[in-house]
PDB file of C-alpha atoms and ligand atoms in Angstrom:
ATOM      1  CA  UNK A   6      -4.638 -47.160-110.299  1.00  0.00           C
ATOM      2  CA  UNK A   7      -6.513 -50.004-111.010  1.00  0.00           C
ATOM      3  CA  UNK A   8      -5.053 -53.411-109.001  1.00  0.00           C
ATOM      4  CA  UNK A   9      -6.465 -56.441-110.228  1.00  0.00           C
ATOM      5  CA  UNK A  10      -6.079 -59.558-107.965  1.00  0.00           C
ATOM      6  CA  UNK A  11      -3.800 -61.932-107.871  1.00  0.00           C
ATOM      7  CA  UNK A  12      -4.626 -64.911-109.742  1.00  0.00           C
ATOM      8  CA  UNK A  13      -2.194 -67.960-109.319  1.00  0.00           C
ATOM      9  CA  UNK A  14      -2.562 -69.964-112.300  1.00  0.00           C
ATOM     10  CA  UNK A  15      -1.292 -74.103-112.201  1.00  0.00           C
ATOM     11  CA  UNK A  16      -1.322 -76.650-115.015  1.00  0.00           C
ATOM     12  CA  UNK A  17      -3.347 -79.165-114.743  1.00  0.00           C
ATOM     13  CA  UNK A  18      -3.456 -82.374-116.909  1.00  0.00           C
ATOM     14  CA  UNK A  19      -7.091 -82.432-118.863  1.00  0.00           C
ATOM     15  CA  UNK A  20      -7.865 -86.062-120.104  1.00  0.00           C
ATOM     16  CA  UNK A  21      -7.090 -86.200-123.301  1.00  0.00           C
ATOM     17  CA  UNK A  22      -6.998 -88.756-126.076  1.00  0.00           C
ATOM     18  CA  UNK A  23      -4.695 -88.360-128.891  1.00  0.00           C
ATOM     19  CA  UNK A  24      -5.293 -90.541-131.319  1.00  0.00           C
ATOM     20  CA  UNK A  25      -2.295 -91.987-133.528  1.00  0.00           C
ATOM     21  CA  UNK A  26      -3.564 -91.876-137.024  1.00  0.00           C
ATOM     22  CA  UNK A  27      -1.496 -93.277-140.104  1.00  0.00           C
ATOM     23  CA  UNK A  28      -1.054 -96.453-141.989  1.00  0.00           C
ATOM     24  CA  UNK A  29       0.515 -99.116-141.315  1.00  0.00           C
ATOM     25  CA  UNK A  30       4.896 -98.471-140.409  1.00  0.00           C
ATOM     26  CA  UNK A  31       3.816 -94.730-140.476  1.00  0.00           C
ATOM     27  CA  UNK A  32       5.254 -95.084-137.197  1.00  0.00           C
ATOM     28  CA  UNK A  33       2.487 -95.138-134.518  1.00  0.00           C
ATOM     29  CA  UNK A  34       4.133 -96.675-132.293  1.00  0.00           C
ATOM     30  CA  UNK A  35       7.084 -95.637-132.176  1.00  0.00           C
ATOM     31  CA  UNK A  36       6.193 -91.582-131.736  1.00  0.00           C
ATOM     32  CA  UNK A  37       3.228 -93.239-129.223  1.00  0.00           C
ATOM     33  CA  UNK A  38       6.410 -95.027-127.023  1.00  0.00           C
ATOM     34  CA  UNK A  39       7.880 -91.181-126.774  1.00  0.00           C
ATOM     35  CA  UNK A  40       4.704 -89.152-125.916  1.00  0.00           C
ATOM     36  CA  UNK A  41       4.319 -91.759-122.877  1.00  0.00           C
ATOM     37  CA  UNK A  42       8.029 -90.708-121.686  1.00  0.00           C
ATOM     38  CA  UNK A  43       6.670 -86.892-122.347  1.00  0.00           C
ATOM     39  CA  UNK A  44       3.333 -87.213-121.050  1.00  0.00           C
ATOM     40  CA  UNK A  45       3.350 -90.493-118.506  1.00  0.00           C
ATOM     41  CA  UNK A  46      -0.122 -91.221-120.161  1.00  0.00           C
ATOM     42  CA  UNK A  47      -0.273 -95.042-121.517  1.00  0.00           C
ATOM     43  CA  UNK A  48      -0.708 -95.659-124.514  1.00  0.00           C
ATOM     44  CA  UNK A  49      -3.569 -98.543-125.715  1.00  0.00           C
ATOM     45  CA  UNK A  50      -2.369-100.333-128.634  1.00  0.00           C
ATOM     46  CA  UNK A  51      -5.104-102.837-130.409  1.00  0.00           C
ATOM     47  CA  UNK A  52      -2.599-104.365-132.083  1.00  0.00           C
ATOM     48  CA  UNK A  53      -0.425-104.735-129.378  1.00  0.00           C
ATOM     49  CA  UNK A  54      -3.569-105.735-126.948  1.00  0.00           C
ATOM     50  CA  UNK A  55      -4.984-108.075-129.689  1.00  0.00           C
ATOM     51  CA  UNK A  56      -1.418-110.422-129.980  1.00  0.00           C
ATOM     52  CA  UNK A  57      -1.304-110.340-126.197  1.00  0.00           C
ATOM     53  CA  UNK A  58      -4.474-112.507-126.442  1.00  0.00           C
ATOM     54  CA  UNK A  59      -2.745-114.860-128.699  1.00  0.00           C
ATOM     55  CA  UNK A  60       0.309-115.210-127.207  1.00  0.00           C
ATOM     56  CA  UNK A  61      -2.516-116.281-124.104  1.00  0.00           C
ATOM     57  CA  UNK A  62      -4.429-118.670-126.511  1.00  0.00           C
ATOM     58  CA  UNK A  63      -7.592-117.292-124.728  1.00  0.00           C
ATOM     59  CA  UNK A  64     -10.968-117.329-126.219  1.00  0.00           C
ATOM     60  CA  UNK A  65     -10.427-114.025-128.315  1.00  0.00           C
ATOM     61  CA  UNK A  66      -7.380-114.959-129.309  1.00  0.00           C
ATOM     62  CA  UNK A  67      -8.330-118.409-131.016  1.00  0.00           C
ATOM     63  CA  UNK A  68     -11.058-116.184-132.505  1.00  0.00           C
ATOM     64  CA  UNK A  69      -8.793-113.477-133.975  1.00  0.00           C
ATOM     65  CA  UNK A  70      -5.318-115.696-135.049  1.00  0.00           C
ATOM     66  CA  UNK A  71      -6.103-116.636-138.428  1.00  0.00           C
ATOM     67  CA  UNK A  72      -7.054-112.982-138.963  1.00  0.00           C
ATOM     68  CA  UNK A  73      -4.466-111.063-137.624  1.00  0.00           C
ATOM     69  CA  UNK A  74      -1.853-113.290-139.538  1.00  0.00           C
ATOM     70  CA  UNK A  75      -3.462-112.452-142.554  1.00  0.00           C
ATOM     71  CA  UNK A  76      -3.839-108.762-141.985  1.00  0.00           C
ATOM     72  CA  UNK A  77      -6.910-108.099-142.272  1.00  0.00           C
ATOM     73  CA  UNK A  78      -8.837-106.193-139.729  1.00  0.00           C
ATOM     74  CA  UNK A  79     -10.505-108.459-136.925  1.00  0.00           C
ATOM     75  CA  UNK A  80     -14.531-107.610-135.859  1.00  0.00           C
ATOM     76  CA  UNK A  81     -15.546-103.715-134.597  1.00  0.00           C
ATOM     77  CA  UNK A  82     -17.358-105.341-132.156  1.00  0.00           C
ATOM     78  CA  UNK A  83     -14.384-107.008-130.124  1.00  0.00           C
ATOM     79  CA  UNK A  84     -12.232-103.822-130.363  1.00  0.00           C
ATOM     80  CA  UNK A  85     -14.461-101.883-129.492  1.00  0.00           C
ATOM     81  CA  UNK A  86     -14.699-103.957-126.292  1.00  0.00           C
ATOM     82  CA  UNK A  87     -11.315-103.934-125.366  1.00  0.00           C
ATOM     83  CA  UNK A  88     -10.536-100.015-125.457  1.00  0.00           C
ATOM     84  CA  UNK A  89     -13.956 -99.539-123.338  1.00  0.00           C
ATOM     85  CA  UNK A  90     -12.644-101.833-120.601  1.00  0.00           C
ATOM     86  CA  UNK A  91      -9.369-100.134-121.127  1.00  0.00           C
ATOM     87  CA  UNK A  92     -10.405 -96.490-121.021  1.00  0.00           C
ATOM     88  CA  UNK A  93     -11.953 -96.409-117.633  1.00  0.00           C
ATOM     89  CA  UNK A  94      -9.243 -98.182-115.375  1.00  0.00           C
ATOM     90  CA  UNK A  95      -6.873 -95.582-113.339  1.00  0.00           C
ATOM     91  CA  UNK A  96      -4.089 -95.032-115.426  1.00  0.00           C
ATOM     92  CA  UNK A  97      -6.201 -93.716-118.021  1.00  0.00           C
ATOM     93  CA  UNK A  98      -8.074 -90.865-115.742  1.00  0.00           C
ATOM     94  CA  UNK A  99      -5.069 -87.792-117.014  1.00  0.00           C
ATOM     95  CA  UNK A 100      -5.768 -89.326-120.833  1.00  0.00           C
ATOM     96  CA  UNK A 101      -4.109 -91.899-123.016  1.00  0.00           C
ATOM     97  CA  UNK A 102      -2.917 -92.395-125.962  1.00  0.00           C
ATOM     98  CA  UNK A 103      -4.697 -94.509-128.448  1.00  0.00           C
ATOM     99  CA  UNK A 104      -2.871 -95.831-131.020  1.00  0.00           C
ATOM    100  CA  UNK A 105      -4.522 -98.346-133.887  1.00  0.00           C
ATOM    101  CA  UNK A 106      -7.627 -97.628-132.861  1.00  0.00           C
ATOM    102  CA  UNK A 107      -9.839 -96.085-134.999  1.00  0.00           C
ATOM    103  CA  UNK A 108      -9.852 -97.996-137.730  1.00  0.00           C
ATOM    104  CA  UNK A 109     -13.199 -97.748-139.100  1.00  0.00           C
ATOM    105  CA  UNK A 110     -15.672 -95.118-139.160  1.00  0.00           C
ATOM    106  CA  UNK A 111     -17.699 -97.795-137.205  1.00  0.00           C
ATOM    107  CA  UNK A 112     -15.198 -97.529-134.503  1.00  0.00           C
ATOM    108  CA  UNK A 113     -14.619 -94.039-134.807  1.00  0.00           C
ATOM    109  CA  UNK A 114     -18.306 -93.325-133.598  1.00  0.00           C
ATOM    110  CA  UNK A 115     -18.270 -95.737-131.309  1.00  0.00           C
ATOM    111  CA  UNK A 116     -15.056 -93.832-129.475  1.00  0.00           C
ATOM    112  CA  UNK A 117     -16.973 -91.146-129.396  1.00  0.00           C
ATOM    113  CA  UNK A 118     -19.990 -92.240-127.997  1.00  0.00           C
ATOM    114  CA  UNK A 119     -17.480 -93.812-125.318  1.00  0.00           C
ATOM    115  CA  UNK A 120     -15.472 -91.094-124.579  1.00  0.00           C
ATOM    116  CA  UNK A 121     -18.220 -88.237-124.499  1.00  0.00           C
ATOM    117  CA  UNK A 122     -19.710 -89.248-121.229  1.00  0.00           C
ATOM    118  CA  UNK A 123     -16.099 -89.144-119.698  1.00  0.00           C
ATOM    119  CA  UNK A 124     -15.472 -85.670-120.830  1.00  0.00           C
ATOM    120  CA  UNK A 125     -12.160 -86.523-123.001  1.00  0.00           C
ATOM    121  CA  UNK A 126     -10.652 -84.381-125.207  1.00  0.00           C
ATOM    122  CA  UNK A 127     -10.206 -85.948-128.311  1.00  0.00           C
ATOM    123  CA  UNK A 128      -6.982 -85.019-130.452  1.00  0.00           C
ATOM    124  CA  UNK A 129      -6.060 -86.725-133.235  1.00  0.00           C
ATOM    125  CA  UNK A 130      -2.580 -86.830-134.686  1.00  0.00           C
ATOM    126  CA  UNK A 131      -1.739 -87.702-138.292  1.00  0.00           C
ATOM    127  CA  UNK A 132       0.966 -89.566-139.425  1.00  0.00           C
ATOM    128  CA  UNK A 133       1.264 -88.688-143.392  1.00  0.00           C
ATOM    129  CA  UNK A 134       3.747 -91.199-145.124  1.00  0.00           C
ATOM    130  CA  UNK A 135       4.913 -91.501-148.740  1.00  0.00           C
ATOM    131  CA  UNK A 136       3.446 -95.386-150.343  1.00  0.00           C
ATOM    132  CA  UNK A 137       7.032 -95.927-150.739  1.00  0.00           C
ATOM    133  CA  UNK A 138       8.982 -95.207-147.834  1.00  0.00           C
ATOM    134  CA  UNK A 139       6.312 -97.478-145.789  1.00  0.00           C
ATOM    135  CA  UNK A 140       7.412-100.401-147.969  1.00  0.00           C
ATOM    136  CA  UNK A 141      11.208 -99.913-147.362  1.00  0.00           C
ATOM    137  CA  UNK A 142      10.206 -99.326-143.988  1.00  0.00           C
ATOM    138  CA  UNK A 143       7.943-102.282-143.145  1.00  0.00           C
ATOM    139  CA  UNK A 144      11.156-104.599-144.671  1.00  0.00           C
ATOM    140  CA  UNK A 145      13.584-103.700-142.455  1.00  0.00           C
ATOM    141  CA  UNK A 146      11.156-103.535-139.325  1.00  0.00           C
ATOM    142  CA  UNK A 147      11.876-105.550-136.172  1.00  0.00           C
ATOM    143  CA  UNK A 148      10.867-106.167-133.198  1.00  0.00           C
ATOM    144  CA  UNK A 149      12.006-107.823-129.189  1.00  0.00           C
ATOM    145  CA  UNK A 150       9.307-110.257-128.056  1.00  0.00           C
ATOM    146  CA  UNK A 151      10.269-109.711-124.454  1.00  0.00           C
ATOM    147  CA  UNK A 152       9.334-105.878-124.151  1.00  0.00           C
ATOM    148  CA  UNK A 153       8.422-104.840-127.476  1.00  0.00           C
ATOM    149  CA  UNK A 154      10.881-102.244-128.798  1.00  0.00           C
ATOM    150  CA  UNK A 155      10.814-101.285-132.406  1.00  0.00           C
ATOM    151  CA  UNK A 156      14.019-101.008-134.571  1.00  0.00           C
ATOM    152  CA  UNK A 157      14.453-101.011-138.030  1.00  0.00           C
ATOM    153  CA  UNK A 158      17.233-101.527-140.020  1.00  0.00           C
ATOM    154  CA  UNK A 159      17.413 -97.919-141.771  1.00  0.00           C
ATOM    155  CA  UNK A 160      16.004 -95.650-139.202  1.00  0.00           C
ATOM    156  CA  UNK A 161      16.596 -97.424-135.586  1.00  0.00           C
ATOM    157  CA  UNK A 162      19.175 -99.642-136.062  1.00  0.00           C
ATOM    158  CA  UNK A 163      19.994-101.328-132.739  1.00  0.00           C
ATOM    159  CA  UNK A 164      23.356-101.219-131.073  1.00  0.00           C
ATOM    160  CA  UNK A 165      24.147-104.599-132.052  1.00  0.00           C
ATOM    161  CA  UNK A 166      22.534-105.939-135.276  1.00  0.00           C
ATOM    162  CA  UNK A 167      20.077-108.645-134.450  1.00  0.00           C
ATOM    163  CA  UNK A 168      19.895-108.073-130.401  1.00  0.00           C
ATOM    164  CA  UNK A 169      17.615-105.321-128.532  1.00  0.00           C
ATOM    165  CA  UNK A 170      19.414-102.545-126.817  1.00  0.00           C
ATOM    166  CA  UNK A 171      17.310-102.591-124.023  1.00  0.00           C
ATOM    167  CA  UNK A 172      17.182-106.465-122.900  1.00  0.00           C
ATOM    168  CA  UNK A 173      19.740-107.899-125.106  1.00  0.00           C
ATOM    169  CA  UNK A 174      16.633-110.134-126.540  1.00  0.00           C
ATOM    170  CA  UNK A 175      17.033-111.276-130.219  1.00  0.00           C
ATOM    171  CA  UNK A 176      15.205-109.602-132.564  1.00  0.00           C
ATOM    172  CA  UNK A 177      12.639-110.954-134.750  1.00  0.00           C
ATOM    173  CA  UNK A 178      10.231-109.884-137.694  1.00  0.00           C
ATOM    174  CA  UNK A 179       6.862-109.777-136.571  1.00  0.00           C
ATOM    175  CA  UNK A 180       4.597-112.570-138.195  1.00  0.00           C
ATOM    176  CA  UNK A 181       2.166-109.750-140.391  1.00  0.00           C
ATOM    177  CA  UNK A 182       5.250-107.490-141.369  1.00  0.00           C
ATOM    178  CA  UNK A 183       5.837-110.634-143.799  1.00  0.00           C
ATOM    179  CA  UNK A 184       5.521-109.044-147.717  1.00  0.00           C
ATOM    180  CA  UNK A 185       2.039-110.489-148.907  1.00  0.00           C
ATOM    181  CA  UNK A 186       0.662-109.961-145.062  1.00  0.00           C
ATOM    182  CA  UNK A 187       1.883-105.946-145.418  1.00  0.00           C
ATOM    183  CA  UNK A 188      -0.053-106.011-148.881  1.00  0.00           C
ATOM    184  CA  UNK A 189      -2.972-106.694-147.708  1.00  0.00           C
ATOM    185  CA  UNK A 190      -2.842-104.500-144.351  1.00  0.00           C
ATOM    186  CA  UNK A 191      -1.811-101.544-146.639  1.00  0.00           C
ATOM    187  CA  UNK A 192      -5.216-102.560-148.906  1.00  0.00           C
ATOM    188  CA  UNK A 193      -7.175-102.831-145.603  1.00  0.00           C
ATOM    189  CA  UNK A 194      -5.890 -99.291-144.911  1.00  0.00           C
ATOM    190  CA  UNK A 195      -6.715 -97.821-148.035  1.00  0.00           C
ATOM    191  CA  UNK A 196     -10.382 -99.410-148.311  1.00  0.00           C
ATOM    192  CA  UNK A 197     -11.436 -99.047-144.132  1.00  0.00           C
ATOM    193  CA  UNK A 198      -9.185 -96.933-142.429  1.00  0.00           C
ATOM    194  CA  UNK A 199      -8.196 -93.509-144.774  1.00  0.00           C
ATOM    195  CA  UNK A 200     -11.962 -92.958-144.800  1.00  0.00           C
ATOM    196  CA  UNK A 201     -11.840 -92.228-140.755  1.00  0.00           C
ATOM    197  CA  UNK A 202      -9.870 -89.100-141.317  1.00  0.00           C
ATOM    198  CA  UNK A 203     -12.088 -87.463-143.285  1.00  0.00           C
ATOM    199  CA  UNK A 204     -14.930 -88.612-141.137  1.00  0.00           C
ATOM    200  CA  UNK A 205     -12.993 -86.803-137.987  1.00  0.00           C
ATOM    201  CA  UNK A 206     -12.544 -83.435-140.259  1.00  0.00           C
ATOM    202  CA  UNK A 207     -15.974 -83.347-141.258  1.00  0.00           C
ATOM    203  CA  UNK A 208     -16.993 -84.001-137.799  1.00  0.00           C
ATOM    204  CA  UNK A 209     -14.350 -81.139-136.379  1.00  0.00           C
ATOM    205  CA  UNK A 210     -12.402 -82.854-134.860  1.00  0.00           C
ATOM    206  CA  UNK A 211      -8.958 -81.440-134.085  1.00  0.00           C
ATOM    207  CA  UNK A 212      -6.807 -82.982-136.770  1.00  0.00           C
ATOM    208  CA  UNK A 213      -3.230 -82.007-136.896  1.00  0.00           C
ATOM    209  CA  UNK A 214      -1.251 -83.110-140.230  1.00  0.00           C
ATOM    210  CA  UNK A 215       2.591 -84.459-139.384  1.00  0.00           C
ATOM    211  CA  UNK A 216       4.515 -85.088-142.515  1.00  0.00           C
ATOM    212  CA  UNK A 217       6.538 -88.347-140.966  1.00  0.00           C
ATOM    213  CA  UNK A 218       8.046 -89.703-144.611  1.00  0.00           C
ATOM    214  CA  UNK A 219      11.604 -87.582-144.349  1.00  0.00           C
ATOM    215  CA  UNK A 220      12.561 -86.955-140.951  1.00  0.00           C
ATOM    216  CA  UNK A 221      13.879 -88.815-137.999  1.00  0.00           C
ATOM    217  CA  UNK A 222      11.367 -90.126-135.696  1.00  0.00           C
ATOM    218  CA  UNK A 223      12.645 -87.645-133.090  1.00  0.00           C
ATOM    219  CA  UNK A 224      12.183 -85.067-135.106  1.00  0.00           C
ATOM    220  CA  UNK A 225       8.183 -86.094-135.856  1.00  0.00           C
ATOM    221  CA  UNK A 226       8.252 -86.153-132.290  1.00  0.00           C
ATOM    222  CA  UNK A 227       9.509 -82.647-131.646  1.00  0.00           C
ATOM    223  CA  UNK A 228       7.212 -81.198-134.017  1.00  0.00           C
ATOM    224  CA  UNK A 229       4.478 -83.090-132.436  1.00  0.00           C
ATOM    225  CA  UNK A 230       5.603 -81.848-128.972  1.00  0.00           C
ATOM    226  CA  UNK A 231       5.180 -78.378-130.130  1.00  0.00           C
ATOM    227  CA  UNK A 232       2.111 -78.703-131.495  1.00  0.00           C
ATOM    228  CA  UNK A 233       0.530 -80.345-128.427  1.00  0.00           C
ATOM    229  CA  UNK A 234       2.214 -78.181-125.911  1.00  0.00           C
ATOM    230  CA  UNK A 235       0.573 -76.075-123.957  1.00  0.00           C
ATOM    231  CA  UNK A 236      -2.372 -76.337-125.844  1.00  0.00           C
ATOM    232  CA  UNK A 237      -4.456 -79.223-125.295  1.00  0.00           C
ATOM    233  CA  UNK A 238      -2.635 -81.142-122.676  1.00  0.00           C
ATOM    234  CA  UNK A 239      -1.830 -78.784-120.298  1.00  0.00           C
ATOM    235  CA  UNK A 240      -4.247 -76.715-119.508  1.00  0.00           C
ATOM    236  CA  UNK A 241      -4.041 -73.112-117.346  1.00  0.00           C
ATOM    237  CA  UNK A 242      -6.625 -72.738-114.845  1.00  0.00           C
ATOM    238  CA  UNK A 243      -7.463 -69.956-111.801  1.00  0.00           C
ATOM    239  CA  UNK A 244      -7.250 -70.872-108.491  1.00  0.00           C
TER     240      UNK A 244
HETATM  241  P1  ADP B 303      -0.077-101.711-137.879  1.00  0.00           P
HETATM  242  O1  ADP B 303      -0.712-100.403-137.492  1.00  0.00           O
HETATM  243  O2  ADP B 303       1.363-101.542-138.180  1.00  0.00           O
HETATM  244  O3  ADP B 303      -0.841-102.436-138.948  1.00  0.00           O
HETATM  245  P2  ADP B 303      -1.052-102.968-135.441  1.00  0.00           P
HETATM  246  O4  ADP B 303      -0.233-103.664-134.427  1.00  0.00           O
HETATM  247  O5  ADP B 303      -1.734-101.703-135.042  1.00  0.00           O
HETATM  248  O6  ADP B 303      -0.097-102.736-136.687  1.00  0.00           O
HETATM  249  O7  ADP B 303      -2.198-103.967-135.961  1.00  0.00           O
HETATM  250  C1  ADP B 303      -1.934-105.296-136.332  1.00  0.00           C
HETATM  251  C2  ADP B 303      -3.232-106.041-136.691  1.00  0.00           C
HETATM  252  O8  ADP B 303      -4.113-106.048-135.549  1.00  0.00           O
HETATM  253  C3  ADP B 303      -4.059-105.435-137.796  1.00  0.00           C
HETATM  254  O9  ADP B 303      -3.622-105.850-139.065  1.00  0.00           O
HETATM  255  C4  ADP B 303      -5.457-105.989-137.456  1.00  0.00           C
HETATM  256  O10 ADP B 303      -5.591-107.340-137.853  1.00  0.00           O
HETATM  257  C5  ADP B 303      -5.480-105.959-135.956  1.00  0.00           C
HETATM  258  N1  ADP B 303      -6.031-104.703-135.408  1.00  0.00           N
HETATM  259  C6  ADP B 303      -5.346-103.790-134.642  1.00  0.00           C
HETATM  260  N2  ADP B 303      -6.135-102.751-134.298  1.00  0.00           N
HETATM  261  C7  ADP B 303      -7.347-102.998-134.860  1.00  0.00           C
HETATM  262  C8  ADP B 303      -8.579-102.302-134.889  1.00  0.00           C
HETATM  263  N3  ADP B 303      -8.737-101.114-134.261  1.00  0.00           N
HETATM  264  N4  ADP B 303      -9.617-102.844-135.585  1.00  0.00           N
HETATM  265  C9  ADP B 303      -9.493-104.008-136.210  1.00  0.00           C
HETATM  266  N5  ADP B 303      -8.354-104.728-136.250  1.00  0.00           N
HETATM  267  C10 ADP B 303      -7.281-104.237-135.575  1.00  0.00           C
END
């Protein structure tokens, strides 16, 4: 009788980026706020990076404000920027999350030229949402200044209306999920950022398709999990 030998087998963490795709209130980053619980990988938000530098008033933020309040997109250039700087400190050596970023094919290629060299895995996860729902969505959205919790009125109402769960901060609307500012970031979508996902399937990337319009978000997130799992984050290796 054949004996083979034994093999123990662990699971290590492969750096991996998933990347958050969907428009905007498809609920980025809400689903990326759960994967970092699952995964204790950070997530890099460019939107959330981008107001940090206004609430600063540096440089790039007096560059950016009149932008950002407008919604429309703000330079590849400076984005791209950011995530490199981001990418490569500690925290991001098991993978990240990135979440807003692509946003242009521009971008896109850039990522990958970035995150090549570093030997990431690059995953990216599709948020699909009905035009409608993302309106009805985007009205009732709020936010807590302090640590940045999302709630929204229909499908994360806090515990008490008007006050975050977590810090008993009050809530407020966020200055571009005003009406004619969520306009034009849902035209900026359409024109720039739809185009990226077909860029990453032509390209192979992995792309996996999440139908976020009906379920609750921890649902999307289960069906996430079990699409990730075992798969492309954890990896089995011989020792
Ligand atoms: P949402 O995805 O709901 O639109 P974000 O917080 O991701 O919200 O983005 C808010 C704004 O930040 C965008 O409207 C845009 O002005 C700017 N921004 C964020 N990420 C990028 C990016 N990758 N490229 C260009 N602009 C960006």
């Amino acid at each position: 009788m054949e004996v083979s030998p034994p093999v123990e087998t662990v699971r290590v963490a492969a750096p991996v980026a998933l990347i958050l795709f969907g428009s905007p209130g498809s609920g980025k980053g809400t689903q990326s706020k759960y994967i970092v619980e699952w995964l204790g990988i950070p997530q890099i938000s460019t939107g959330d990076m981008l107001r940090d530098h206004i609430r600063r008033g540096t440089e790039i933020g007096k560059s950016i404000e009149a932008r950002m309040r407008a919604g429309t997109l703000v330079p590849d250039e400076l984005v791209n920027v950011l995530v490199a700087e981001r990418v490569t400190q500690p925290d991001c050596s098991r993978g990240f999350i990135l979440d807003g970023y692509p946003r242009t094919t521009a971008q896109a290629r850039q990522m990958m030229r970035l995150l090549g060299p570093l030997g990431v895995e690059e995953v990216v996860i599709h948020l699909i949402v009905d035009y409608n729902v993302i309106i009805a969505r985007m009205q009732g959205r709020r936010v807590c200044p302090k640590c940045g919790t999302l709630y929204n009125s229909v499908s994360r109402p806090p515990k008490t209306e008007g006050i975050c769960d977590l810090d008993g901060e009050k809530l407020v609307i966020r200055e571009d999920d005003r009406p004619e500012v969520v306009r034009e970031r849902l035209e900026q979508y359409e024109a720039q950022t739809r185009p990226v996902i077909d860029f990453f399937r032509e390209d192979h990337h992995r792309v996996f398709d999440v139908d976020a319009s009906r379920e609750r978000p921890e649902a999307v997130f289960g069906r996430i999990q079990a699409m990730l799992a075992g798969m492309v984050v954890l990896k089995e290796v011989a020792v």
